[in-house]
Tab-separated table of C-alpha atoms and ligand atoms in Angstrom:
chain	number	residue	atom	x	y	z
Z	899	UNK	CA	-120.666	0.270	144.860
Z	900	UNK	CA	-117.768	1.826	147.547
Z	901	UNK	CA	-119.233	3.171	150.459
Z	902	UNK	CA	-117.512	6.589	149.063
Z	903	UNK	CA	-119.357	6.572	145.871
Z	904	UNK	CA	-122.789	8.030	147.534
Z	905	UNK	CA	-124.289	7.285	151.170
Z	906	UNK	CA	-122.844	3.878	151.682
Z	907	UNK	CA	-125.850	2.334	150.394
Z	908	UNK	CA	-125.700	-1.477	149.178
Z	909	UNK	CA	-128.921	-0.900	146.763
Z	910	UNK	CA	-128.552	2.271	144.428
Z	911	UNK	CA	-131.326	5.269	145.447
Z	912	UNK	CA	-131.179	4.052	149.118
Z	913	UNK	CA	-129.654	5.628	151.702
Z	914	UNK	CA	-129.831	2.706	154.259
Z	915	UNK	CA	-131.949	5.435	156.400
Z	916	UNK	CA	-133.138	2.891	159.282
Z	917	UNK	CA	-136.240	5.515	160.434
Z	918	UNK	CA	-139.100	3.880	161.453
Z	919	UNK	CA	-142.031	6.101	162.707
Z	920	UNK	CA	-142.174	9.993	164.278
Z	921	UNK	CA	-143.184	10.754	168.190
Z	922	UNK	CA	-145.008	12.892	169.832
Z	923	UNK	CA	-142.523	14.160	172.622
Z	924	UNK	CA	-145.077	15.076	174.932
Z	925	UNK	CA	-147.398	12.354	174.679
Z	926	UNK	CA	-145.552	9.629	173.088
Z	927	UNK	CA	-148.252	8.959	170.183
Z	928	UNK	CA	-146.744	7.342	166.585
Z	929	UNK	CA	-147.246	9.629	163.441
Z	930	UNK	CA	-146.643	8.182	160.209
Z	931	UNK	CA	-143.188	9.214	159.141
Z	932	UNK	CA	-143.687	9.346	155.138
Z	933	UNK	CA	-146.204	11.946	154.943
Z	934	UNK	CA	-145.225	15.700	155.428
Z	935	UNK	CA	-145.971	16.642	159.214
Z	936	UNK	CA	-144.849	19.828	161.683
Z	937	UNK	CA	-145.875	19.406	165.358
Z	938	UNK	CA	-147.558	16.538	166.479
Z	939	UNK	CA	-151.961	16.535	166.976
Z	940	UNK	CA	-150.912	17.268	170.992
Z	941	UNK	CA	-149.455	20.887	169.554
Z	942	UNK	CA	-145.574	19.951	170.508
Z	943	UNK	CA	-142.288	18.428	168.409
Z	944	UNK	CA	-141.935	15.324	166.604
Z	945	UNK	CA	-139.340	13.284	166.849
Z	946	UNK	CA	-138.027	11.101	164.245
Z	947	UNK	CA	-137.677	7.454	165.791
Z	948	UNK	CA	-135.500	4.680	163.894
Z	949	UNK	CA	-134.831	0.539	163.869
Z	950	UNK	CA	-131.624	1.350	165.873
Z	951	UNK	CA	-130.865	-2.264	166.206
Z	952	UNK	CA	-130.658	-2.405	162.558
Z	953	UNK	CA	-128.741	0.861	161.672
Z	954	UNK	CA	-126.043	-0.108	164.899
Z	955	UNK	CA	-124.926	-3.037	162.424
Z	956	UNK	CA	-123.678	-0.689	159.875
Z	957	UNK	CA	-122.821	2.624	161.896
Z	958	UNK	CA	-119.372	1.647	162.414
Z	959	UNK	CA	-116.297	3.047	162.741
Z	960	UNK	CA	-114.815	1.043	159.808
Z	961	UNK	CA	-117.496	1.984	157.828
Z	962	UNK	CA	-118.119	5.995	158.797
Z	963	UNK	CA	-113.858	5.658	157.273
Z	964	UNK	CA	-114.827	5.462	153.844
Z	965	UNK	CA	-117.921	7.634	154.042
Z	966	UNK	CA	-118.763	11.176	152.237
Z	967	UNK	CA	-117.222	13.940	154.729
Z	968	UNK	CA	-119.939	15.534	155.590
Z	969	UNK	CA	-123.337	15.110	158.089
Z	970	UNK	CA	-124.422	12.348	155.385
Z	971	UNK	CA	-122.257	9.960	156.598
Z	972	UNK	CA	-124.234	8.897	159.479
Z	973	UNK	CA	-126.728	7.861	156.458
Z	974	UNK	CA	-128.680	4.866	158.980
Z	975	UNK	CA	-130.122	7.717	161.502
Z	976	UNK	CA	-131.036	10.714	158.954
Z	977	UNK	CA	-134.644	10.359	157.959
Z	978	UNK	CA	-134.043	11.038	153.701
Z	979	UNK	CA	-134.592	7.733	152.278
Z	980	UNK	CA	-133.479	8.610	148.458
Z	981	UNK	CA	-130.294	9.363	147.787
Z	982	UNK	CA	-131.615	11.563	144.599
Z	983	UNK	CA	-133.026	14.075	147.839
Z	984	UNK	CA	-130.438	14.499	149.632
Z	985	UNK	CA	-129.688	18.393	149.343
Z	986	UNK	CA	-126.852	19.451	150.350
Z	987	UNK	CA	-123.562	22.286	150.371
Z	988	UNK	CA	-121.321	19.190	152.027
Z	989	UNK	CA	-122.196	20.762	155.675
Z	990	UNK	CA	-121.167	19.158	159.274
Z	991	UNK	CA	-117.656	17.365	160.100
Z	992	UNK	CA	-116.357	20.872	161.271
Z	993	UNK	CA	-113.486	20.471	162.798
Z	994	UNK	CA	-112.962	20.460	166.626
Z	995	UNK	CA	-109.842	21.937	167.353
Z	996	UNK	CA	-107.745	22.327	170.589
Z	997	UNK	CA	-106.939	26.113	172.389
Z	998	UNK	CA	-104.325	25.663	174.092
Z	999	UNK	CA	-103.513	28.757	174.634
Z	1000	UNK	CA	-106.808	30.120	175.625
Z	1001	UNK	CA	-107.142	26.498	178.028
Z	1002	UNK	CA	-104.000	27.636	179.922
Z	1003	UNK	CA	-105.006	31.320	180.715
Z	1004	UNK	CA	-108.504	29.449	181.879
Z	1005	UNK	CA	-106.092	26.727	183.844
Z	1006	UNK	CA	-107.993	23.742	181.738
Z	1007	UNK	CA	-105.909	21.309	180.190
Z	1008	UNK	CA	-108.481	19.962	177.545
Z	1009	UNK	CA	-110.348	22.967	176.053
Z	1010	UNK	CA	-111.771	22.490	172.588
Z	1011	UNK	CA	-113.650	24.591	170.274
Z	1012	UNK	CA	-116.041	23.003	167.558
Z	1013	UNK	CA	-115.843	25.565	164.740
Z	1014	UNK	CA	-118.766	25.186	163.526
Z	1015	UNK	CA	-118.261	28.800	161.613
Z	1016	UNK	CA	-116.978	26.438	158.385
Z	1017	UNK	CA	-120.342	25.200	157.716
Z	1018	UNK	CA	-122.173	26.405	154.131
Z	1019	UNK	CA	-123.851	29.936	154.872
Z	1020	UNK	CA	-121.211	30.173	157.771
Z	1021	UNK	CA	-123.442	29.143	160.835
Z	1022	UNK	CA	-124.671	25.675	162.124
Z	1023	UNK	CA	-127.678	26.176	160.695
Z	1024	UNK	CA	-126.699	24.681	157.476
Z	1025	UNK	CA	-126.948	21.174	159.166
Z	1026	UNK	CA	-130.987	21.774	160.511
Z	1027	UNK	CA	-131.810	23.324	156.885
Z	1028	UNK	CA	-130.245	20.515	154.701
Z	1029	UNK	CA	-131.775	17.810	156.502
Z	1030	UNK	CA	-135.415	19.280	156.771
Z	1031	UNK	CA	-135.126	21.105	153.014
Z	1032	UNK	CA	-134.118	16.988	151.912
Z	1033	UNK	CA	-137.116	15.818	153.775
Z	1034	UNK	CA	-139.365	18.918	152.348
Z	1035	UNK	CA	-138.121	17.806	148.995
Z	1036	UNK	CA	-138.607	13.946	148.992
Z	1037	UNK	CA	-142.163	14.217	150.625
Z	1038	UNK	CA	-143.378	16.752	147.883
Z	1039	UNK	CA	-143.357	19.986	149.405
Z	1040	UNK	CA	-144.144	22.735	146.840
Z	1041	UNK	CA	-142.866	26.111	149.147
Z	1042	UNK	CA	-140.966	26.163	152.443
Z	1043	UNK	CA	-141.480	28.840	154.823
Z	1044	UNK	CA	-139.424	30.094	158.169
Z	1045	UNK	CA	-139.665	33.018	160.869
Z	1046	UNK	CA	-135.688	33.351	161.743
Z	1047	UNK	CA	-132.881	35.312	164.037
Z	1048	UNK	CA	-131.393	35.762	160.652
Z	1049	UNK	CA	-129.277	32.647	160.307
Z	1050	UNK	CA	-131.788	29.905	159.562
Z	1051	UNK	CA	-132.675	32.464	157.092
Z	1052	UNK	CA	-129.663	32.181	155.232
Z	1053	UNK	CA	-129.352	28.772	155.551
Z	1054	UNK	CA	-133.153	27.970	154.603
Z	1055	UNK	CA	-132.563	30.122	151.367
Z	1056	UNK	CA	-129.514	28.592	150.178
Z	1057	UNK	CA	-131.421	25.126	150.650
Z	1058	UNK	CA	-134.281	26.033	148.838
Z	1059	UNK	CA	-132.408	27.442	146.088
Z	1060	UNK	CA	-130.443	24.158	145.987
Z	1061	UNK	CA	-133.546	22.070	145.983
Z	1062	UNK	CA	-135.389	24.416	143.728
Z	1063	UNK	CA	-138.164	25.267	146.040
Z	1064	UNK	CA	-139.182	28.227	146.500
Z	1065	UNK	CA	-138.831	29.978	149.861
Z	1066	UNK	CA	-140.191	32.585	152.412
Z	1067	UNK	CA	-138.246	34.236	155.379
Z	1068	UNK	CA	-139.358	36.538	157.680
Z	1069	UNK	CA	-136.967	38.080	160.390
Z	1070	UNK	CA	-136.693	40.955	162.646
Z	1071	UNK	CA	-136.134	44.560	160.749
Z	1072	UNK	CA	-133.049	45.059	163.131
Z	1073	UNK	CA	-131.357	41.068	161.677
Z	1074	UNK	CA	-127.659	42.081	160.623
Z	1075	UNK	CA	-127.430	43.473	157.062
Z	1076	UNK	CA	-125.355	40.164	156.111
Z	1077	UNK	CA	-127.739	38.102	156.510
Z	1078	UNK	CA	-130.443	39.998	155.089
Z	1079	UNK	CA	-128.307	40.135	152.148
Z	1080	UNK	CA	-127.912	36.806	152.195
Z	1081	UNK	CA	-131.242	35.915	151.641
Z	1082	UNK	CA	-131.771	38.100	148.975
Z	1083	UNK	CA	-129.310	36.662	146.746
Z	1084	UNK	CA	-130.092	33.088	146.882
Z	1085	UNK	CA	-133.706	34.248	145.744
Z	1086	UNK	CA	-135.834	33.662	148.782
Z	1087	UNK	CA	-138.801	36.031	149.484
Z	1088	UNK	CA	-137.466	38.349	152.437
Z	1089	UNK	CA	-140.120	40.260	154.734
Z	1090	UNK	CA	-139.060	42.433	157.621
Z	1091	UNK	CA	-140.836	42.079	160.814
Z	1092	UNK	CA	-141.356	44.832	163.384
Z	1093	UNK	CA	-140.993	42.797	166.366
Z	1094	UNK	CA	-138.740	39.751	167.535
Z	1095	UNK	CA	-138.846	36.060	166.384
Z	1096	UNK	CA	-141.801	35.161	167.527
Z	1097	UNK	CA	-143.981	37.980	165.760
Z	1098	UNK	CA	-142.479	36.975	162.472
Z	1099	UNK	CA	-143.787	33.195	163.388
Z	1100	UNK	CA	-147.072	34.481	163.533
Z	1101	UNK	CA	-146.382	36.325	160.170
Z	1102	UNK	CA	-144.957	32.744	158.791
Z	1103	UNK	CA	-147.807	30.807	160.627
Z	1104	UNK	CA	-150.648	33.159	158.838
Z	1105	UNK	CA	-148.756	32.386	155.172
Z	1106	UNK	CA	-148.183	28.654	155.888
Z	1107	UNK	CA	-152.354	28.501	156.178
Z	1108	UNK	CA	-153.278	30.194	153.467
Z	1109	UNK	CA	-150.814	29.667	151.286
Z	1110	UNK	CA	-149.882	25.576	151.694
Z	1111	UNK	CA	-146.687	26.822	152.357
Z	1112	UNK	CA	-144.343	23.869	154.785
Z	1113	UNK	CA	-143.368	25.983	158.136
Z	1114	UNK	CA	-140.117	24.999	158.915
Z	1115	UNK	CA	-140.210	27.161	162.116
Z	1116	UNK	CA	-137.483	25.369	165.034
Z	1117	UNK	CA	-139.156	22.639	166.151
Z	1118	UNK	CA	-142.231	22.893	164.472
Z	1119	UNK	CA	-141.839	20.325	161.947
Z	1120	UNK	CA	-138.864	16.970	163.019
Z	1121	UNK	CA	-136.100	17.280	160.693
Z	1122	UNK	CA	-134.260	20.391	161.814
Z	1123	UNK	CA	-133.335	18.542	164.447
Z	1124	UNK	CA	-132.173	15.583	162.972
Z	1125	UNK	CA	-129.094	17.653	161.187
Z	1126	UNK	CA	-128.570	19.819	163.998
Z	1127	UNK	CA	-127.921	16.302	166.084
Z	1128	UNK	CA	-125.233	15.611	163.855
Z	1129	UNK	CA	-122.717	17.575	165.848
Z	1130	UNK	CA	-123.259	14.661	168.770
Z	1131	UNK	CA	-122.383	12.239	166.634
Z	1132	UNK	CA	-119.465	13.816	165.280
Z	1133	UNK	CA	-118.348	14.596	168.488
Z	1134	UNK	CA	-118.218	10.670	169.088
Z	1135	UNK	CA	-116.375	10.245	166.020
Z	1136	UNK	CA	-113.657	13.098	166.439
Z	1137	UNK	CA	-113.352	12.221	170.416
Z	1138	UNK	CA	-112.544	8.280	169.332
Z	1139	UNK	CA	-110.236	9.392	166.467
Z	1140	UNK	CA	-108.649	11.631	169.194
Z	1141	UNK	CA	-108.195	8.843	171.636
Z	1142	UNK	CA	-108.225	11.420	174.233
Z	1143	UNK	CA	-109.127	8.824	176.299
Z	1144	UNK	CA	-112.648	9.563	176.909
Z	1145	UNK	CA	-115.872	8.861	174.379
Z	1146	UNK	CA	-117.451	12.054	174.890
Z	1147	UNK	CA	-116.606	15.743	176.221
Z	1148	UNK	CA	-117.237	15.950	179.735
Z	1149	UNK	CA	-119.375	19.351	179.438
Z	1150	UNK	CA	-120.492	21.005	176.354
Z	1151	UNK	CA	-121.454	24.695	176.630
Z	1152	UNK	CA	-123.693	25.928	173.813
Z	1153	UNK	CA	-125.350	29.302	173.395
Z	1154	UNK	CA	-129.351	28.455	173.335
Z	1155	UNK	CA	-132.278	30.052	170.880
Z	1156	UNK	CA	-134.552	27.999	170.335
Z	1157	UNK	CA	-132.832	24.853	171.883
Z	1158	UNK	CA	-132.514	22.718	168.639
Z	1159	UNK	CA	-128.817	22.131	169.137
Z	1160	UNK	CA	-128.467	20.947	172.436
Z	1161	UNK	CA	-131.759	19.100	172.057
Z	1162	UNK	CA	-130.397	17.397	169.230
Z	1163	UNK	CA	-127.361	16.070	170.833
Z	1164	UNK	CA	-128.885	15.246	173.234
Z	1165	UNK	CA	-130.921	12.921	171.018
Z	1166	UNK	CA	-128.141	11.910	169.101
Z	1167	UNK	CA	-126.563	10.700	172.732
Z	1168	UNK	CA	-129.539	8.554	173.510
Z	1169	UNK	CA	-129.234	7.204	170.216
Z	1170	UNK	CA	-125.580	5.955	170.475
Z	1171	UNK	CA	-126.727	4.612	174.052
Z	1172	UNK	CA	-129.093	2.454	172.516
Z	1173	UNK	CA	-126.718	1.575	169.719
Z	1174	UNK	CA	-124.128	-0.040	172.423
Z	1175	UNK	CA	-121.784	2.665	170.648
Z	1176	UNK	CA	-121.275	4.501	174.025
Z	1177	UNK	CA	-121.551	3.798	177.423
Z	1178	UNK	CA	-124.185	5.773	180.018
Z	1179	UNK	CA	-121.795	8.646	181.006
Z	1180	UNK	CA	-122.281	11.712	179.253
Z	1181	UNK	CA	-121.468	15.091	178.924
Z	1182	UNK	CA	-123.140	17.753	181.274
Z	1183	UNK	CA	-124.911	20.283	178.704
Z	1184	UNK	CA	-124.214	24.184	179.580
Z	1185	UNK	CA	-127.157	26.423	177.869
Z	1186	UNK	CA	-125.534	29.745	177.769
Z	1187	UNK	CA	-128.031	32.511	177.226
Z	1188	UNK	CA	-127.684	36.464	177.405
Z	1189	UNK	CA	-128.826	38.398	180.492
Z	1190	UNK	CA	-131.553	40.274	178.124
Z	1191	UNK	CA	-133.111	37.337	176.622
Z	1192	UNK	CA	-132.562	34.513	179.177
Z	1193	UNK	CA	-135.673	32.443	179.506
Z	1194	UNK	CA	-134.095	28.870	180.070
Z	1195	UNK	CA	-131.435	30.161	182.771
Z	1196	UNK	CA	-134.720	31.771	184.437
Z	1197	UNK	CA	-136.237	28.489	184.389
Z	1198	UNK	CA	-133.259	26.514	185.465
Z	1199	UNK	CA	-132.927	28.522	188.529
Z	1200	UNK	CA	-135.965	28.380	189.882
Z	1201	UNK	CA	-136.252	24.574	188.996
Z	1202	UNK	CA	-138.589	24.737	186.620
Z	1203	UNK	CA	-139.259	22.634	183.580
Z	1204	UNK	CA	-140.915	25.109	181.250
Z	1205	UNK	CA	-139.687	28.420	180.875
Z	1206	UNK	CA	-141.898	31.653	180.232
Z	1207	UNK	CA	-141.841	34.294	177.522
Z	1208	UNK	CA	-138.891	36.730	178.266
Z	1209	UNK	CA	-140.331	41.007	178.263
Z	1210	UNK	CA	-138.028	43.095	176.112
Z	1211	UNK	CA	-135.716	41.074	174.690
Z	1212	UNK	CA	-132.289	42.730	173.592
Z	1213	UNK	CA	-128.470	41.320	173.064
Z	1214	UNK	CA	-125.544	41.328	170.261
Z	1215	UNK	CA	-126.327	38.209	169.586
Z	1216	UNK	CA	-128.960	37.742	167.748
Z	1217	UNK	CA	-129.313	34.023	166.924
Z	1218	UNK	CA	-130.120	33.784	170.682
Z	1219	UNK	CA	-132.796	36.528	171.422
Z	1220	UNK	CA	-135.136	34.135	171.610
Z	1221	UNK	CA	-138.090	34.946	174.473
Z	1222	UNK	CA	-140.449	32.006	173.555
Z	1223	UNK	CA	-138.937	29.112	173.486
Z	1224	UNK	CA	-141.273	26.617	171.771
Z	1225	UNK	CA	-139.307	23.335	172.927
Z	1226	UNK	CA	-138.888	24.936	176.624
Z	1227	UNK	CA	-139.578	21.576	178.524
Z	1228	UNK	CA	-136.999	19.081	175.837
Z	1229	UNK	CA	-133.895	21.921	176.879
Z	1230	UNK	CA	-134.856	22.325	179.710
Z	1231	UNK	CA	-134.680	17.798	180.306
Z	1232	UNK	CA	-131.515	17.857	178.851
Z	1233	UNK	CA	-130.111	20.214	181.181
Z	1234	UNK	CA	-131.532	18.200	183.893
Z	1235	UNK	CA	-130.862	15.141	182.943
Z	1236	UNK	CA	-127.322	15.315	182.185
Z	1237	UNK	CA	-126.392	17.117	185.557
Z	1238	UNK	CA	-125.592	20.578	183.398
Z	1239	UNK	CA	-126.461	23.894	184.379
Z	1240	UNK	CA	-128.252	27.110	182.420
Z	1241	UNK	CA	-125.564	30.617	182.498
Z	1242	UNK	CA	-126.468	34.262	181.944
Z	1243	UNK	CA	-123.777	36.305	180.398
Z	1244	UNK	CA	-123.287	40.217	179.851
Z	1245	UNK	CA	-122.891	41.486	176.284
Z	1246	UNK	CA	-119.929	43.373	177.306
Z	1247	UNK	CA	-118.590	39.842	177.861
Z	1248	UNK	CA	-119.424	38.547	175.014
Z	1249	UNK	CA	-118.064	41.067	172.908
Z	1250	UNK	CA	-114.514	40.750	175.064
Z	1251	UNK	CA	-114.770	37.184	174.277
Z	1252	UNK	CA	-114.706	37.157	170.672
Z	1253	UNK	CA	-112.182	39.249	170.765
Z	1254	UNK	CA	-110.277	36.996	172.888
Z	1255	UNK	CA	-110.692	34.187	171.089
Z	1256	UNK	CA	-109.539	35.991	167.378
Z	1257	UNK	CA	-106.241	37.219	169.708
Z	1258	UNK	CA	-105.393	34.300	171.379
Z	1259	UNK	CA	-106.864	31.395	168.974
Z	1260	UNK	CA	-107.120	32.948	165.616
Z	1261	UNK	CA	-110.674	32.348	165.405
Z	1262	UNK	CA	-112.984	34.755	164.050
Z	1263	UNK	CA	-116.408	33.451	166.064
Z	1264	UNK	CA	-120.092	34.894	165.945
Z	1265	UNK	CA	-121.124	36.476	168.915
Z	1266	UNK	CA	-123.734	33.690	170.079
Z	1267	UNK	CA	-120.550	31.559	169.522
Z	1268	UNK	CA	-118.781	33.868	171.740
Z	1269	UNK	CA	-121.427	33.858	174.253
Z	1270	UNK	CA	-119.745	29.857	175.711
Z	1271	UNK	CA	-116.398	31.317	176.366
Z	1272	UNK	CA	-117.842	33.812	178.312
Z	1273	UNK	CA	-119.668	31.454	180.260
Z	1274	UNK	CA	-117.334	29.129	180.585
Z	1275	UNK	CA	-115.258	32.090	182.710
Z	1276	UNK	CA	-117.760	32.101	184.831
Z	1277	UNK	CA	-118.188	28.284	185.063
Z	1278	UNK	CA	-114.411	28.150	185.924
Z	1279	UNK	CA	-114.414	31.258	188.624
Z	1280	UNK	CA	-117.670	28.943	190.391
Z	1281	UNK	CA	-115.928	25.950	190.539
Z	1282	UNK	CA	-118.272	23.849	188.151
Z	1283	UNK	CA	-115.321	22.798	185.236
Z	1284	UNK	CA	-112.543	20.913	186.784
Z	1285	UNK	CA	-109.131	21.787	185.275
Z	1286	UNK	CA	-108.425	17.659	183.726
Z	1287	UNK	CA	-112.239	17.836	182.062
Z	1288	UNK	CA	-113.132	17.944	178.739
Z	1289	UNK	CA	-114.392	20.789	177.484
Z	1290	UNK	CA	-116.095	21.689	174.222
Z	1291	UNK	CA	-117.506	25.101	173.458
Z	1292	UNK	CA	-119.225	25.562	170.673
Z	1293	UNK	CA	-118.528	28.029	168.084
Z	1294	UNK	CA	-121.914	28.101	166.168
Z	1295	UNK	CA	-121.067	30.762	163.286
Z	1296	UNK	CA	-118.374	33.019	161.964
Z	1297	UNK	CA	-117.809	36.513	162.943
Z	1298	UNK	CA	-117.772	37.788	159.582
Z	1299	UNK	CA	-121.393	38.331	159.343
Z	1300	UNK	CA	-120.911	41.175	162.789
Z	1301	UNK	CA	-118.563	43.624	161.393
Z	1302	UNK	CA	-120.137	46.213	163.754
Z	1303	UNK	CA	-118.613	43.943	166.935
Z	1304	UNK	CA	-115.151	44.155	165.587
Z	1305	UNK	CA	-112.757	46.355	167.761
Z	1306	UNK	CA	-113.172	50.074	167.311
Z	1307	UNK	CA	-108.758	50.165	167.426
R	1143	PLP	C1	-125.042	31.781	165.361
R	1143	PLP	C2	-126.130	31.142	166.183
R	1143	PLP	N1	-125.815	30.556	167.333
R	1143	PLP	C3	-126.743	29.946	168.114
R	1143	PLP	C4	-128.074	29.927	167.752
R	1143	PLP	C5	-129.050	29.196	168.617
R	1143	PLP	O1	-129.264	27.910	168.104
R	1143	PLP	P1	-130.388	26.932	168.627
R	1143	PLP	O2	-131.646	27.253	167.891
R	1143	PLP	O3	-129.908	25.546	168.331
R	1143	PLP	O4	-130.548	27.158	170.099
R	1143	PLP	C6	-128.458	30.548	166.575
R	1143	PLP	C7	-129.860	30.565	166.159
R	1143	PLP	O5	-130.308	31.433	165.420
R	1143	PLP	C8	-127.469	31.161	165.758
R	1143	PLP	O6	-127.782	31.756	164.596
């Protein structure tokens, strides 16, 4: 068997997954990772743990040549075991493209945008949901569940559908009409909340209890993360294939919700680390956040390492009007511990940003998306980028699903 013809693995039905246990992130403890878990018995996330020593042999850059082109490929640290579960729309290896023209009117000469817009369902989502519908699937799940922005929505539904589970989204009555839509046609049960994230997690919570339904709320079961860490390790992969002459981005600016993103490559850094695929210096993580929902840059600036519930949340962006952020303290470390910084921006310029970016790049990004170049003008006016850095913003979703945020002329 090629390495093309599934996962890469060298016995049929495995996918040469190397995980070895889950871990409490608060506390440390070992859960059992073949049995169907959310948060750990301390009340916070699990983390999925592997034999990296083992799955280093095999995660090579020969090897990753000949792989499927999508998240899949980094087969040794995903957590589905069975090839037969893997469900998937062929999501992740977005492509990270240079804007050159948008670099030079910032005066940086290495600004790149991962367009993350291409992914199934049109967000970044896509990579979270196919990794924890897979893991739903092989470990006997009968019916998933989620409280959502809107996007995970989508992206939960289309998974489901794929995996033939059946499905239950909740999300805020005001979610954009796209996305409601979506979720209606791939067959998911839709309820509209009145109230923000958070009250539809409650709403998800009550039905996960009584009805033995697997809440696949961010964070609150270990899998979502696992695909959303993906995007590190492509980064590692596109930056080598680059030869750009650095192994990572210097600073990575992503527009925070609930944190699983920059969390997970985060993760996927330490991984590599541990690996002996990458050396110690990594990129400085930028949470960007809106000025009416902006818990994390709260916390960052008054140095602390868990962030309180936001009063009267409101932005454009939806996917990051997040108040509560369940996995405060884990963002919150990797903004620390990589030396990055947390950045409140207007929705006036995040709006102008979008709009920017379709005029000057031909991109067509979602607002949250929008939300980094915005902060990365501010980053740039403070003095925290340097113009010979690497920078990578990411664009988390297309625009397509905002058509009120288009220009009124
Ligand atoms: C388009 C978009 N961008 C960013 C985010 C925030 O992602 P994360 O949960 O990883 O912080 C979301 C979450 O809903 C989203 O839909």
């Amino acid at each position: 068997m090629t390495e093309t013809s599934a996962l890469g693995p060298a016995v049929a039905g495995s996918t040469r997954s190397a995980l070895s246990h889950l871990e409490c992130s608060s506390t440390g403890e070992r859960h059992e990772a073949d049995t169907l878990h959310t948060i750990s018995r301390a009340g916070r996330p699990l983390l999925a743990r592997y034999d990296l020593d083992r799955a280093a042999h095999t995660l090579t850059f020969d090897r990753l040549a000949s792989r499927r082109a999508d998240m899949w490929r980094y087969a040794e640290v995903m957590p589905v075991r069975d090839v037969q579960h893997v469900v998937s729309l062929a999501e992740g290896m977005t492509p990270l493209l240079a804007v050159p023209r948008l670099g030079a009117e910032l005066g940086l000469r290495h600004l790149w945008i991962k367009d993350e817009g291409r992914n199934p369902t049109g967000t970044f989502k896509a990579r979270g949901l196919s990794a924890a519908m897979s893991r739903a699937s092989e470990l006997g799940a009968s019916a998933v569940a989620l409280p959502t922005a809107g996007n995970a929505g989508a992206a939960a539904a289309a998974y489901a559908a794929r995996a033939g589970l059946p499905c239950h989204v909740a999300m805020p009555r005001d979610a954009p009409q796209a996305v409601q839509g979506e979720v209606r046609s791939y067959g998911a049960e839709l309820t509209l909340i009145d109230g923000l994230i958070h009250d539809a997690g409650a709403w998800i919570a009550q039905g996960c209890s009584k009805h033995g339904w697997l809440d696949l709320a961010t964070l609150r079961e270990p899998y979502r993360l696992e695909g959303k860490k993906t995007m590190g390790y492509e980064l590692w992969e596109q930056f080598a294939a680059r030869a750009v002459g650095v192994a990572l981005p210097d600073v990575i600016v992503y527009p925070t919700g609930g944190g699983t993103g920059l969390i997970g490559m985060w993760k996927a850094f330490a991984e590599l680390i541990e690996m002996g695929k990458i050396e110690a210096r990594l990129p400085r993580m930028i949470s960007v956040q809106p000025c009416g929902c902006a818990p994390v840059v709260r916390a960052y600036e008054a140095g602390q390492n868990r962030a309180e519930p936001w009063e009267n949340a409101h932005t454009v962006a939806p996917g990051i009007r997040v108040p509560r952020v369940f996995a405060d303290d884990l963002v919150l470390a990797a903004i620390y511990e990589s030396g990055g910084r947390a950045v409140a921006v207007s929705d006036e310029a995040i709006v102008e940003a979008m709009h920017r970016l379709s005029r000057l790049e031909g991109l067509d990004p979602a607002p949250e998306g929008a939300a980094t170049l915005a902060a990365l003008d501010l980053l740039v006016q403070q003095g925290h980028v340097d113009r010979d850095e690497h920078v990578v913003l990411f664009d988390c979703g297309t625009g397509l699903k905002h058509p009120e945020l288009r220009p009124a002329s």
